[in-house]
Amino acid sequence: MFATRPHATVVLGFVSVLLAATAGSAVAGPPTPPRPETVVSLSEGPWPPTAGVLAADPSEVAAPGITAARTATQCPAAPYGVNHYAPGTGKTVALTFDDGPGVTTAAILSILQQNGVPATFFNLGVNSTVRPTLVRSEAVTGQVLGNHTWSHPRMPTLSSTAQASELDRASAEQTLLTGIAPCVFRPPYGEYNATTLSLAQQRHMAVWNWSVDTEDWKAGTSTSSYWVDRIVTRATAGGLQHPVVLMHNPPAGIPATVSALPRIIAYYRSQGYKFVDLRGGSGMRAPTPAAAATSDGLHLFVRSTTGSVSERTLRGSVWSGWTSLGGAVVGGPAAAATGSATTAVAAIGTDNSVYLNSVSDPGTSSAWANLGGFATSRPAFVTTPGLGEIVVIRGADGQAYLRQRTGTQWGNWQSLGGLLAPVAPAAAVTANGALTVAVVGADNAMWVRTRSSAGVWSIWHPVSGAIDADLALSTTADRTRLVAVVRGSGNQAGFVSVSNPDVTSWTGWGNLGGILASGPAVTVNGSALEVFAVGTDNRIYRNSATDGTQVTGWTGWRLVP
């Protein structure tokens, strides 16, 4: 899994379960999008030539092998027809990016992370083979990945067999890279016929075109303010209740789109729109923070606006300023105290590998050490004197993977199995030496697997919940039980559940309130539990359980100054 992977035969269609032996519910699909009274006609082009859309000659790219087994899938049943308007109630807007990944994809992802905005990326299979790390980075940041065919043909000109091949090769490549089957499809140039629609429906892919065309591809690689202004004007015109905005990130990139994107986001926010992806998800995608406590104080770690990791410390009642730890990371960091005066920080690099940095209380940090891996989620990180340091990630095949250091030696990556939703796992170790890994399954519920102090693993057990962001897991202050903190889907409030000592049962989810733009972070701080999350204003908020053993006495959410 963590070696270089050749293109392999991929079965299109996964059973929507956490484990092969344990059934789970299918992930809920997008609601039927409401249609405004005025129908907007799609642009007729002219369109860019296919040669500028592809990063390589399709004849020179090894396509993944395909087994045409589609009896089960991660996606819900798809309707027949074409959607043009963003899902959801109220005023919603969906940002979409075609023809990637390309050289500007990383910049687009960074802007989306800074603003906590979900989006949908319609990648080409050929381009995904050239820049696979960017496809995984899209998964790490929680964006929806869609099928845009293998080589960007005019679909109505192809036979049914050729159209099916275009769809299947693109889906196989995405599944190979991320363990996520595409549930949405956009035909190149917006062109389709009845065969296209039938083939997409058979593969459980909803077909999405657009209602707002920025025509950003006409800017090419120009950085002129003329093109930036034109893209913004077109993206914000029309006054639709549910616009789907078409933009591009082809191989050569469109710098003007990158420059226009913050203004487009700011406009729709100012007009009261809610950003959604084309699967109906409206959860904000701000990078999840991390926290750990040492004798020096309570440490808070975040992905900064420049893409590096930054840290600040609460000593008594006073917060220090931010200190940069450097790095170039995708998604939020994870952290744990490795001693009374040291903390280790784990993060995913732009190459999808896990990186680790050790920080002493005086503020001295080590260089980032590469632990390898092909991560499609933010990492989980936990440490304990008896077990050493442990990193857990969601791998490229959708399974959970663990790597452990005992003494100075890191072991190999170990598969824990499962079929995980593309959000980060979590891990914690209780005083009896038992390690518990928590994940979000394909049914969006929390599942746990525990390794006893003797090294014996349990099977995966469901806990429940409806979760759409990174998990957080900690022990209670006395280290006898576990505490899970999550962001619920829908209202995006924080919720907490506490296990019994052997982690075989959990309390019901207690509502912590708030509206969270990220997943939460949780850590023990003396006799208290501390929870941090990003709010909808992109600022960090803190909620404390003053009795961290009984997990009571919550203070409510307070802004971190």
Coordinates of C-alpha atoms in Angstrom, one line a residue:
M1 CA 0.0 0.0 0.0
F2 CA 2.8 2.4 0.8
A3 CA 5.2 1.4 -1.9
T4 CA 4.9 2.8 -5.4
R5 CA 1.7 1.2 -6.7
P6 CA 1.4 0.0 -10.3
H7 CA -1.9 0.4 -12.1
A8 CA -3.9 -2.6 -11.0
T9 CA -7.3 -4.1 -11.9
V10 CA -10.0 -2.2 -10.0
V11 CA -13.5 -3.5 -9.4
L12 CA -15.8 -0.6 -10.0
G13 CA -18.3 -0.6 -7.2
F14 CA -17.5 -1.3 -3.5
V15 CA -19.9 -2.8 -1.0
S16 CA -20.8 0.2 1.3
V17 CA -19.5 -1.4 4.5
L18 CA -16.8 -0.6 7.0
L19 CA -15.5 -4.2 6.9
A20 CA -16.2 -7.0 4.4
A21 CA -18.0 -8.8 7.2
T22 CA -19.9 -5.9 8.6
A23 CA -22.7 -4.2 6.7
G24 CA -23.2 -0.5 6.8
S25 CA -25.7 2.0 5.4
A26 CA -25.1 3.7 2.1
V27 CA -24.0 7.3 2.3
A28 CA -26.9 9.7 1.8
G29 CA -27.0 11.4 -1.5
P30 CA -27.8 15.0 -2.4
P31 CA -31.4 16.1 -2.3
T32 CA -33.2 17.0 -5.5
P33 CA -31.9 20.5 -6.3
P34 CA -34.6 23.2 -6.4
R35 CA -34.9 24.8 -9.8
P36 CA -35.3 28.6 -10.0
E37 CA -38.1 30.1 -12.1
T38 CA -35.7 31.3 -14.8
V39 CA -33.9 28.6 -16.7
V40 CA -30.3 29.6 -17.6
S41 CA -29.0 28.4 -21.0
L42 CA -25.6 26.9 -21.0
S43 CA -22.8 28.5 -23.0
E44 CA -22.2 27.1 -26.4
G45 CA -18.5 27.7 -26.4
P46 CA -16.2 28.0 -28.3
W47 CA -14.3 25.6 -26.1
P48 CA -10.6 25.1 -25.6
P49 CA -9.0 22.3 -27.7
T50 CA -8.6 19.0 -26.1
A51 CA -4.8 19.2 -26.4
G52 CA -4.7 22.0 -23.9
V53 CA -6.8 20.1 -21.4
L54 CA -4.7 16.9 -21.1
A55 CA -1.5 16.7 -19.2
A56 CA -0.3 13.7 -21.4
D57 CA -1.1 11.8 -24.5
P58 CA -3.8 9.3 -23.6
S59 CA -2.1 6.7 -25.8
E60 CA 1.0 7.0 -23.7
V61 CA -0.7 6.6 -20.3
A62 CA -1.3 3.2 -18.8
A63 CA -5.0 3.1 -17.9
P64 CA -6.0 1.0 -14.9
G65 CA -7.5 -2.3 -15.6
I66 CA -11.3 -2.6 -15.1
T67 CA -13.6 -5.4 -14.0
A68 CA -17.1 -4.4 -14.9
A69 CA -18.7 -5.5 -11.6
R70 CA -21.2 -2.9 -10.5
T71 CA -23.6 -4.8 -8.2
A72 CA -22.7 -2.6 -5.3
T73 CA -21.2 0.9 -4.9
Q74 CA -20.3 3.5 -2.4
C75 CA -22.7 5.9 -4.0
P76 CA -26.5 6.0 -3.7
A77 CA -28.7 5.4 -6.6
A78 CA -28.5 8.3 -9.0
P79 CA -31.5 9.9 -10.9
Y80 CA -31.6 10.0 -14.6
G81 CA -31.1 13.4 -16.1
V82 CA -28.9 16.5 -15.7
N83 CA -28.7 18.8 -12.7
H84 CA -27.8 22.5 -13.1
Y85 CA -28.6 24.1 -9.7
A86 CA -26.9 23.8 -6.4
P87 CA -28.5 21.4 -3.8
G88 CA -29.9 22.6 -0.5
T89 CA -32.4 25.0 0.9
G90 CA -32.2 28.7 1.2
K91 CA -29.5 30.4 -0.9
T92 CA -26.8 27.9 -1.9
V93 CA -23.8 28.1 -4.2
A94 CA -21.6 25.3 -5.5
L95 CA -18.1 26.0 -6.8
T96 CA -16.8 23.5 -9.3
F97 CA -13.4 23.0 -11.0
D98 CA -13.0 21.0 -14.2
D99 CA -10.1 19.5 -16.1
G100 CA -7.7 19.0 -13.2
P101 CA -5.5 18.4 -11.5
G102 CA -3.1 21.1 -12.8
V103 CA -0.4 23.5 -11.6
T104 CA -2.9 25.8 -9.9
T105 CA -4.9 23.1 -8.0
A106 CA -2.7 23.4 -4.9
A107 CA -3.4 27.2 -4.7
I108 CA -7.1 26.6 -5.2
L109 CA -7.1 24.1 -2.4
S110 CA -5.2 26.5 -0.1
I111 CA -7.8 29.2 -0.7
L112 CA -10.7 26.8 -0.1
Q113 CA -9.0 25.7 3.2
Q114 CA -8.4 29.3 4.4
N115 CA -12.1 30.1 3.8
G116 CA -13.5 26.7 5.0
V117 CA -15.3 26.3 1.7
P118 CA -16.4 23.0 0.2
A119 CA -16.1 22.5 -3.6
T120 CA -16.3 19.8 -6.3
F121 CA -13.4 18.8 -8.5
F122 CA -14.2 17.1 -11.8
N123 CA -10.8 15.5 -12.6
L124 CA -9.7 13.9 -15.8
G125 CA -8.4 10.4 -15.5
V126 CA -5.3 11.1 -17.7
N127 CA -4.5 14.2 -15.6
S128 CA -4.9 12.3 -12.4
T129 CA -2.2 9.8 -13.5
V130 CA 0.3 12.8 -14.0
R131 CA -0.5 14.6 -10.7
P132 CA -1.8 11.9 -8.3
T133 CA -0.6 13.8 -5.2
L134 CA -3.0 16.6 -6.0
V135 CA -6.0 14.2 -6.3
R136 CA -5.1 12.8 -2.8
S137 CA -4.7 16.4 -1.5
E138 CA -8.3 17.1 -2.7
A139 CA -9.4 14.1 -0.6
V140 CA -7.4 15.2 2.5
T141 CA -9.1 18.6 2.4
G142 CA -12.6 17.0 2.2
Q143 CA -13.5 18.1 -1.3
V144 CA -15.9 16.1 -3.4
L145 CA -14.1 14.3 -6.4
G146 CA -16.1 13.8 -9.5
N147 CA -15.7 12.0 -12.8
H148 CA -14.9 14.1 -15.9
T149 CA -14.0 11.1 -18.2
W150 CA -10.6 9.7 -18.9
S151 CA -9.5 11.9 -21.9
H152 CA -12.1 14.7 -22.3
P153 CA -13.9 13.5 -25.5
R154 CA -17.1 14.8 -27.0
M155 CA -19.3 12.0 -25.5
P156 CA -22.2 12.0 -28.0
T157 CA -19.7 11.2 -30.8
L158 CA -18.7 8.0 -29.1
S159 CA -20.3 4.6 -29.2
S160 CA -21.9 3.2 -26.0
T161 CA -18.8 1.0 -25.4
A162 CA -16.4 3.9 -25.8
Q163 CA -18.4 6.1 -23.5
A164 CA -18.5 3.4 -20.9
S165 CA -14.7 3.0 -21.2
E166 CA -14.2 6.8 -20.7
L167 CA -16.3 6.7 -17.5
D168 CA -14.9 3.5 -16.1
R169 CA -11.2 4.3 -16.6
A170 CA -11.6 7.7 -14.9
S171 CA -13.5 6.1 -12.0
A172 CA -10.9 3.3 -11.6
E173 CA -8.1 5.8 -11.5
Q174 CA -9.8 7.9 -8.8
T175 CA -10.6 4.8 -6.8
L176 CA -7.0 3.6 -7.1
L177 CA -5.6 6.9 -5.8
T178 CA -8.1 7.7 -3.1
G179 CA -10.3 4.8 -2.3
I180 CA -13.3 7.0 -3.1
A181 CA -15.6 6.2 -5.9
P182 CA -17.0 9.2 -7.8
C183 CA -20.7 9.8 -7.2
V184 CA -21.0 12.8 -9.6
F185 CA -20.1 13.2 -13.2
R186 CA -19.8 16.1 -15.6
P187 CA -19.6 15.5 -19.3
P188 CA -16.8 17.3 -21.2
Y189 CA -18.1 20.5 -22.8
G190 CA -21.4 19.8 -21.0
E191 CA -22.4 17.6 -24.0
Y192 CA -24.3 14.3 -23.6
N193 CA -26.9 12.1 -25.1
A194 CA -29.3 9.5 -23.8
T195 CA -26.5 6.9 -23.7
T196 CA -24.3 9.2 -21.6
L197 CA -27.1 9.7 -19.1
S198 CA -28.0 6.0 -18.9
L199 CA -24.4 4.9 -18.4
A200 CA -23.8 7.5 -15.6
Q201 CA -27.0 6.4 -13.9
Q202 CA -26.0 2.7 -14.1
R203 CA -22.8 3.7 -12.3
H204 CA -24.6 5.6 -9.6
M205 CA -23.2 8.9 -10.7
A206 CA -25.5 12.0 -10.7
V207 CA -24.9 14.2 -13.8
W208 CA -24.0 17.8 -13.1
N209 CA -23.6 20.7 -15.6
W210 CA -23.7 24.3 -14.4
S211 CA -25.8 27.4 -14.3
V212 CA -23.0 30.0 -14.2
D213 CA -20.1 29.9 -16.7
T214 CA -17.1 32.0 -15.8
E215 CA -15.4 31.3 -19.1
D216 CA -12.1 31.4 -17.2
W217 CA -10.4 29.1 -19.6
K218 CA -10.2 32.0 -22.1
A219 CA -7.7 33.7 -19.8
G220 CA -5.2 31.0 -20.3
T221 CA -2.1 31.6 -18.2
S222 CA -2.5 35.4 -18.2
T223 CA -2.4 37.2 -14.9
S224 CA -4.0 40.4 -16.2
S225 CA -6.4 42.2 -14.0
Y226 CA -8.8 42.3 -17.0
W227 CA -9.2 38.6 -16.9
V228 CA -9.5 38.4 -13.1
D229 CA -12.2 41.1 -13.1
R230 CA -14.0 39.4 -16.0
I231 CA -14.1 36.0 -14.1
V232 CA -15.4 37.6 -10.9
T233 CA -18.1 39.5 -12.9
R234 CA -19.3 36.4 -14.7
A235 CA -19.1 34.2 -11.5
T236 CA -21.3 36.6 -9.5
A237 CA -23.8 37.6 -12.2
G238 CA -27.3 36.3 -12.6
G239 CA -28.8 36.6 -9.1
L240 CA -29.7 32.9 -9.0
Q241 CA -30.9 31.2 -5.9
H242 CA -28.8 28.1 -6.4
P243 CA -25.9 28.7 -8.8
V244 CA -23.4 26.1 -9.8
V245 CA -20.3 28.0 -10.9
L246 CA -18.1 26.5 -13.6
M247 CA -14.3 27.1 -13.3
H248 CA -11.2 25.2 -14.4
N249 CA -7.8 24.0 -13.2
P250 CA -6.3 22.4 -16.3
P251 CA -2.7 21.2 -16.5
A252 CA -1.1 24.6 -17.3
G253 CA -3.4 26.3 -14.7
I254 CA -5.4 29.5 -14.9
P255 CA -3.7 32.0 -12.6
A256 CA -6.6 34.5 -13.0
T257 CA -9.0 32.0 -11.5
V258 CA -6.8 31.7 -8.4
S259 CA -6.8 35.5 -8.1
A260 CA -10.5 35.7 -8.6
L261 CA -11.5 32.9 -6.2
P262 CA -11.2 34.9 -2.9
R263 CA -13.4 37.7 -4.3
I264 CA -16.0 35.2 -5.6
I265 CA -16.1 33.5 -2.1
A266 CA -16.4 36.9 -0.4
Y267 CA -19.2 38.0 -2.7
Y268 CA -21.4 35.0 -2.1
R269 CA -20.8 35.1 1.6
S270 CA -21.7 38.8 1.7
Q271 CA -25.0 37.9 -0.1
G272 CA -25.9 35.3 2.5
Y273 CA -25.2 32.2 0.4
K274 CA -24.2 28.8 1.9
F275 CA -21.4 27.0 0.1
V276 CA -22.2 23.4 -0.8
D277 CA -20.7 20.5 -2.8
L278 CA -22.6 18.7 -5.4
R279 CA -23.3 15.7 -3.1
G280 CA -25.3 18.1 -0.9
G281 CA -22.7 18.5 1.7
S282 CA -22.7 22.0 3.4
G283 CA -20.1 21.4 6.1
M284 CA -17.4 23.9 6.1
R285 CA -13.9 22.6 5.4
A286 CA -11.5 24.6 7.6
P287 CA -8.4 22.7 8.6
T288 CA -8.8 21.0 11.9
P289 CA -6.6 22.4 14.7
A290 CA -4.6 20.3 17.2
A291 CA -3.8 20.7 20.9
A292 CA -1.5 19.2 23.5
A293 CA -0.5 20.0 27.1
T294 CA 2.9 20.0 28.7
S295 CA 4.4 21.4 31.9
D296 CA 4.8 24.7 30.1
G297 CA 1.2 25.1 29.2
L298 CA -1.5 24.3 26.7
H299 CA -0.2 24.3 23.1
L300 CA -2.4 25.0 20.1
F301 CA -1.4 24.1 16.5
V302 CA -3.0 25.2 13.2
R303 CA -2.3 25.2 9.5
S304 CA -1.5 28.8 8.8
T305 CA -2.8 30.9 5.9
T306 CA 0.7 30.4 4.2
G307 CA 0.3 26.6 4.4
S308 CA 2.8 26.0 7.2
V309 CA 2.1 24.9 10.8
S310 CA 2.0 27.5 13.5
E311 CA 1.9 27.1 17.3
R312 CA 0.9 29.3 20.3
T313 CA 0.9 28.5 24.0
L314 CA -1.5 29.3 26.8
R315 CA 0.5 29.9 30.1
G316 CA -1.9 30.6 32.9
S317 CA -4.4 33.0 31.3
V318 CA -2.1 34.5 28.7
W319 CA -1.7 33.3 25.2
S320 CA 1.7 33.7 23.5
G321 CA 2.0 34.9 19.9
W322 CA 2.1 32.6 16.9
T323 CA 5.3 30.8 16.1
S324 CA 5.9 29.2 12.7
L325 CA 7.1 25.6 12.6
G326 CA 7.5 25.8 8.9
G327 CA 6.6 23.0 6.5
A328 CA 4.1 22.9 3.6
V329 CA 1.1 20.9 4.7
V330 CA -2.3 19.9 3.4
G331 CA -5.1 19.9 6.0
G332 CA -4.7 20.4 9.7
P333 CA -2.0 19.0 12.0
A334 CA -2.2 16.5 14.8
A335 CA -0.3 16.7 18.1
A336 CA 0.5 14.9 21.3
A337 CA 2.9 15.5 24.2
T338 CA 5.9 13.2 24.0
G339 CA 7.3 14.2 27.4
S340 CA 6.8 16.7 30.2
A341 CA 8.4 19.4 28.1
T342 CA 8.1 18.2 24.5
T343 CA 5.4 17.9 21.9
A344 CA 5.3 16.1 18.5
V345 CA 3.3 17.4 15.6
A346 CA 2.2 15.3 12.6
A347 CA 0.9 16.6 9.3
I348 CA 0.4 15.6 5.7
G349 CA 2.8 17.1 3.2
T350 CA 2.1 18.2 -0.3
D351 CA 3.5 14.8 -1.5
N352 CA 0.8 13.0 0.6
S353 CA 3.4 11.6 3.1
V354 CA 3.2 11.9 6.8
Y355 CA 5.7 14.3 8.4
L356 CA 6.7 14.6 12.1
N357 CA 8.2 17.6 14.0
S358 CA 9.3 17.6 17.6
V359 CA 8.9 20.9 19.6
S360 CA 10.4 21.6 22.9
D361 CA 8.8 23.9 25.5
P362 CA 11.5 26.6 24.9
G363 CA 10.2 26.7 21.4
T364 CA 12.9 24.9 19.5
S365 CA 11.6 22.6 16.8
S366 CA 13.3 19.8 14.8
A367 CA 13.3 19.4 11.1
W368 CA 10.2 17.8 9.6
A369 CA 10.9 14.0 9.3
N370 CA 9.2 12.1 6.5
L371 CA 7.4 8.9 7.7
G372 CA 6.1 8.0 4.2
G373 CA 2.7 6.8 3.4
F374 CA 0.0 7.8 0.9
A375 CA -2.4 9.6 3.1
T376 CA -5.9 10.7 2.1
S377 CA -6.8 12.2 5.5
R378 CA -5.3 14.3 8.2
P379 CA -3.3 12.1 10.5
A380 CA -4.0 11.0 14.0
F381 CA -1.1 11.0 16.5
V382 CA -0.8 9.6 20.0
T383 CA 2.0 8.8 22.3
T384 CA 2.5 6.9 25.6
P385 CA 5.5 5.8 27.5
G386 CA 4.7 2.2 27.1
L387 CA 3.8 2.1 23.4
G388 CA 5.9 5.0 22.0
E389 CA 4.6 7.1 19.2
I390 CA 1.7 6.0 16.9
V391 CA 0.4 7.6 13.7
V392 CA -2.8 6.6 12.0
I393 CA -4.1 7.7 8.6
R394 CA -6.7 6.9 6.0
G395 CA -4.7 5.3 3.2
A396 CA -5.1 5.6 -0.6
D397 CA -7.3 2.5 -0.6
G398 CA -9.7 3.8 2.0
Q399 CA -8.4 1.6 4.8
A400 CA -6.9 2.7 8.1
Y401 CA -3.1 2.4 8.5
L402 CA -1.0 2.5 11.6
R403 CA 2.8 3.1 12.0
Q404 CA 4.4 2.9 15.4
R405 CA 7.8 3.9 16.9
T406 CA 9.2 2.1 19.8
G407 CA 12.4 3.6 21.1
T408 CA 14.2 5.1 18.0
Q409 CA 12.8 2.6 15.4
W410 CA 9.7 3.1 13.4
G411 CA 8.0 -0.1 12.3
N412 CA 6.3 -0.7 9.0
W413 CA 2.9 0.6 8.1
Q414 CA 0.2 -1.9 9.3
S415 CA -3.3 -2.1 7.7
L416 CA -6.2 -2.0 10.1
G417 CA -8.7 -2.7 7.4
G418 CA -12.0 -1.0 7.1
L419 CA -13.6 1.2 4.5
L420 CA -13.4 4.7 5.8
A421 CA -15.2 7.9 4.8
P422 CA -12.6 10.5 3.7
V423 CA -12.2 12.2 7.1
A424 CA -9.4 11.8 9.6
P425 CA -9.2 9.0 12.1
A426 CA -8.4 9.5 15.8
A427 CA -6.5 7.5 18.4
A428 CA -6.0 7.4 22.2
V429 CA -4.3 5.1 24.8
T430 CA -5.9 4.5 28.2
A431 CA -3.9 3.8 31.4
N432 CA -4.2 0.1 31.0
G433 CA -2.1 0.3 27.8
A434 CA -5.0 -0.3 25.4
L435 CA -4.9 1.6 22.1
T436 CA -8.2 2.6 20.5
V437 CA -8.5 3.8 16.9
A438 CA -11.7 5.6 15.9
V439 CA -12.8 6.2 12.3
V440 CA -15.8 7.4 10.4
G441 CA -17.2 4.5 8.3
A442 CA -18.9 4.6 4.9
D443 CA -22.2 5.0 6.8
N444 CA -20.9 8.3 8.4
A445 CA -21.0 6.7 11.9
M446 CA -18.1 6.3 14.3
W447 CA -16.4 2.9 14.5
V448 CA -13.7 1.8 16.9
R449 CA -11.1 -0.9 17.0
T450 CA -9.0 -1.6 20.2
R451 CA -5.6 -3.2 20.7
S452 CA -5.2 -4.6 24.2
S453 CA -2.0 -4.2 26.2
A454 CA -1.2 -7.8 25.1
G455 CA -1.3 -6.7 21.5
V456 CA -4.6 -8.4 20.5
W457 CA -6.9 -6.4 18.2
S458 CA -10.7 -6.4 18.5
I459 CA -12.9 -6.3 15.4
W460 CA -14.4 -3.0 14.3
H461 CA -17.4 -2.0 16.5
P462 CA -20.0 0.6 15.5
V463 CA -20.6 3.5 17.9
S464 CA -23.2 5.5 16.0
G465 CA -23.4 9.2 15.0
A466 CA -23.7 11.2 11.8
I467 CA -20.3 12.7 11.3
D468 CA -18.9 14.8 8.4
A469 CA -15.6 16.1 9.7
D470 CA -12.4 14.9 11.4
L471 CA -12.8 12.9 14.7
A472 CA -11.2 13.8 18.0
L473 CA -10.4 11.2 20.7
S474 CA -8.9 11.5 24.1
T475 CA -8.8 9.8 27.4
T476 CA -10.6 11.2 30.4
A477 CA -8.4 13.2 32.8
D478 CA -7.9 10.1 34.9
R479 CA -7.1 8.0 31.7
T480 CA -9.6 5.3 32.5
R481 CA -12.1 6.0 29.8
L482 CA -12.3 7.5 26.3
V483 CA -13.9 10.7 25.1
A484 CA -14.9 11.2 21.5
V485 CA -15.7 14.7 20.2
V486 CA -17.2 15.2 16.7
R487 CA -18.9 17.6 14.5
G488 CA -22.4 16.4 13.6
S489 CA -23.7 16.7 10.1
G490 CA -26.4 19.1 9.3
N491 CA -26.3 21.6 12.1
Q492 CA -22.5 21.3 12.5
A493 CA -22.7 21.5 16.3
G494 CA -20.1 19.8 18.5
F495 CA -21.0 16.5 20.2
V496 CA -19.3 14.4 22.9
S497 CA -19.6 10.7 23.9
V498 CA -17.8 8.9 26.7
S499 CA -16.9 5.2 26.7
N500 CA -16.9 2.7 29.5
P501 CA -13.5 1.5 30.7
D502 CA -13.2 -1.4 28.2
V503 CA -14.6 0.7 25.3
T504 CA -17.5 -1.7 24.7
S505 CA -20.2 0.9 25.2
W506 CA -20.6 4.6 24.9
T507 CA -23.0 7.2 26.2
G508 CA -25.4 9.0 23.9
W509 CA -24.0 12.0 22.1
G510 CA -24.1 15.1 24.3
N511 CA -24.6 18.4 22.4
L512 CA -21.8 21.0 22.9
G513 CA -23.6 23.5 20.7
G514 CA -21.8 26.0 18.5
I515 CA -21.5 26.0 14.7
L516 CA -18.1 24.4 13.8
A517 CA -16.3 25.1 10.5
S518 CA -13.8 22.3 11.2
G519 CA -13.4 19.1 13.0
P520 CA -12.6 19.4 16.8
A521 CA -9.4 18.8 18.7
V522 CA -9.4 17.5 22.2
T523 CA -6.7 17.0 24.9
V524 CA -6.3 16.5 28.6
N525 CA -5.0 19.6 30.4
G526 CA -4.5 18.7 34.1
S527 CA -7.8 17.8 35.5
A528 CA -9.7 19.4 32.6
L529 CA -10.5 18.5 29.0
E530 CA -9.9 21.1 26.3
V531 CA -11.7 21.2 23.0
F532 CA -10.8 23.5 20.1
A533 CA -12.5 24.1 16.7
V534 CA -12.6 26.7 14.0
G535 CA -15.8 28.9 14.0
T536 CA -17.6 30.2 10.9
D537 CA -15.7 33.4 11.2
N538 CA -12.5 31.4 10.7
R539 CA -11.3 32.1 14.2
I540 CA -10.4 29.5 16.9
Y541 CA -12.9 28.7 19.7
R542 CA -12.3 26.8 23.0
N543 CA -14.7 24.8 25.1
S544 CA -13.5 23.2 28.4
A545 CA -14.9 20.4 30.6
T546 CA -13.7 21.6 34.0
D547 CA -14.1 18.1 35.4
G548 CA -12.2 16.1 32.8
T549 CA -12.7 12.8 34.7
Q550 CA -16.5 13.0 34.7
V551 CA -16.5 15.1 31.5
T552 CA -18.8 17.7 33.0
G553 CA -18.7 21.4 33.7
W554 CA -18.5 22.6 30.1
T555 CA -17.8 26.3 29.9
G556 CA -19.3 26.8 26.5
W557 CA -17.5 28.1 23.4
R558 CA -15.1 31.0 24.0
L559 CA -13.1 32.9 21.4
V560 CA -9.3 32.3 21.6
P561 CA -7.9 35.8 21.6

